[in-house]
Coordinates of C-alpha atoms and ligand atoms in Angstrom, one line a residue:
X1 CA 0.0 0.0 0.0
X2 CA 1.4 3.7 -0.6
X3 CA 1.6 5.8 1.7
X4 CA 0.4 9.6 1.7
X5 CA 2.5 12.4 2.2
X6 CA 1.3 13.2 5.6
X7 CA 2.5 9.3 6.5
X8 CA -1.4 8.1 6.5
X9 CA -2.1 5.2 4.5
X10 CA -5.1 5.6 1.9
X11 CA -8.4 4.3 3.2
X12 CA -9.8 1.0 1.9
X13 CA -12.7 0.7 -0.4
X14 CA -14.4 -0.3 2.4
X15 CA -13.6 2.2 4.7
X16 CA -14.8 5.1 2.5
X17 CA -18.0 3.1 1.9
X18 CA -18.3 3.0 6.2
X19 CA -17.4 6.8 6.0
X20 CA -19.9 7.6 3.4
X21 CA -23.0 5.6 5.1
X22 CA -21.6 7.3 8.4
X23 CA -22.2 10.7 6.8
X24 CA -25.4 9.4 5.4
X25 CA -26.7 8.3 8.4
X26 CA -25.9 11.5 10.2
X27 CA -28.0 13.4 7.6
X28 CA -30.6 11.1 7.9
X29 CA -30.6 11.3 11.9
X30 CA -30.4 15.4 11.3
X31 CA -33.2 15.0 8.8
X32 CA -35.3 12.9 11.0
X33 CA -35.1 15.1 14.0
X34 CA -36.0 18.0 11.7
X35 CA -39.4 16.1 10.0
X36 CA -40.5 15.0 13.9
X37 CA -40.3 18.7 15.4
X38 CA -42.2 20.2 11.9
X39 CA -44.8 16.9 12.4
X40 CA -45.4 18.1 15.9
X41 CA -45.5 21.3 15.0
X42 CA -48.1 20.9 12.0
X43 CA -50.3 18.9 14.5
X44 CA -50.7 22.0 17.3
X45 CA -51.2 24.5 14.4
X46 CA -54.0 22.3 13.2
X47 CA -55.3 21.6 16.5
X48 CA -55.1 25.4 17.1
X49 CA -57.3 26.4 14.0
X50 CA -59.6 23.3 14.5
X51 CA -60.4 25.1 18.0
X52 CA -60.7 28.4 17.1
X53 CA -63.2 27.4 14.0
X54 CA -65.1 25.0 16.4
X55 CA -65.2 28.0 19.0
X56 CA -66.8 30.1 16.2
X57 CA -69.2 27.8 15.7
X58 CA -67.8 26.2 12.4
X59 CA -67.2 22.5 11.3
X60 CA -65.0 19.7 12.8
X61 CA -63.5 19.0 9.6
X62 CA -62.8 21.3 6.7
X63 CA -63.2 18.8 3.5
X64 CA -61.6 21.5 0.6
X65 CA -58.7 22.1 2.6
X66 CA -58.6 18.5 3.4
X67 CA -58.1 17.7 -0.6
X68 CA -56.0 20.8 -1.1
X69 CA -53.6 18.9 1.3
X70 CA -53.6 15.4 0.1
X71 CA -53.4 17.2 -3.4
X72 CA -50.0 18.5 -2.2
X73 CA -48.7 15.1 -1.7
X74 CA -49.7 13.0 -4.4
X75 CA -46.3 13.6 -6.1
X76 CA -45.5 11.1 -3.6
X77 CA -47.8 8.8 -5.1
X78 CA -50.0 6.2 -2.8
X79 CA -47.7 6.4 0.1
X80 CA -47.8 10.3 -0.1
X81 CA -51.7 9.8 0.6
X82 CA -50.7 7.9 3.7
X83 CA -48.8 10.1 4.7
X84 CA -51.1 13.1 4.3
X85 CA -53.9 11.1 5.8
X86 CA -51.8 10.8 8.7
X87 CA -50.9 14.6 9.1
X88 CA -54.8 14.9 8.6
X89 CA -55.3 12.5 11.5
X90 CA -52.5 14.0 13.9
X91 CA -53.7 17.4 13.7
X92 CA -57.3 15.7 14.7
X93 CA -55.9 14.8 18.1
X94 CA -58.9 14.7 20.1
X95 CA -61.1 16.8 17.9
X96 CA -61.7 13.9 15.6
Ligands
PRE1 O1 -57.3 24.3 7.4 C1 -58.1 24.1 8.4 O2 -59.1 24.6 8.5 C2 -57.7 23.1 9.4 O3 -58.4 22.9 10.4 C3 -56.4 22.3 9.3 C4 -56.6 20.9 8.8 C5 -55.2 20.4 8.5 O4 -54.6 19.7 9.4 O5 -54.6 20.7 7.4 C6 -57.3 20.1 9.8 C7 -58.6 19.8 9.8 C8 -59.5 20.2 8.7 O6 -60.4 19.2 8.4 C9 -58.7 20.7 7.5 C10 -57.4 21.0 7.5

């Protein structure tokens, strides 16, 4: 094996495949962390307007803006439906 000018010997194929799923991984930990606190914060904001319509004496559930947002993820195709189904249902919480 050569070595480097700085005396380090050059990594092995599979030690810069280790360090590039280790980099991977920490954007996908980063990534994570940042789609859970948006999640949680999608479901207090929808909570929040589901109160204050309720309070003015307006529906439970809002069924335009309920397509407009399953609309927005059908580029994901049948598991971006899930997926907004579930947003739908979190923001619910124990209005629905
Ligand atoms: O847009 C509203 O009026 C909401 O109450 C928010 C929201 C949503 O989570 O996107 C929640 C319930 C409604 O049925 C429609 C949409």
């Amino acid at each position: 094996m050569n070595a480097t000018v700085d005396g380090d010997q050059p990594k092995s194929d599979a030690e810069e495949a280790a360090a590039a799923i280790d980099g991977f991984r920490q954007e996908i930990d980063h990534l994570d962390a940042e789609i859970l606190r948006l999640v949680k914060r999608r479901a207090e904001v929808s909570q929040e307007v589901g109160r204050a319509r309720m309070a003015a004496g307006g529906p439970r559930i809002v069924y335009n803006r309920e397509m407009d947002v399953l609309a927005r993820y059908r580029e994901l195709g049948a598991e971006g439906r899930e997926l907004a189904m579930i947003l739908l249902r979190l923001g619910r919480g124990r209005l629905g």
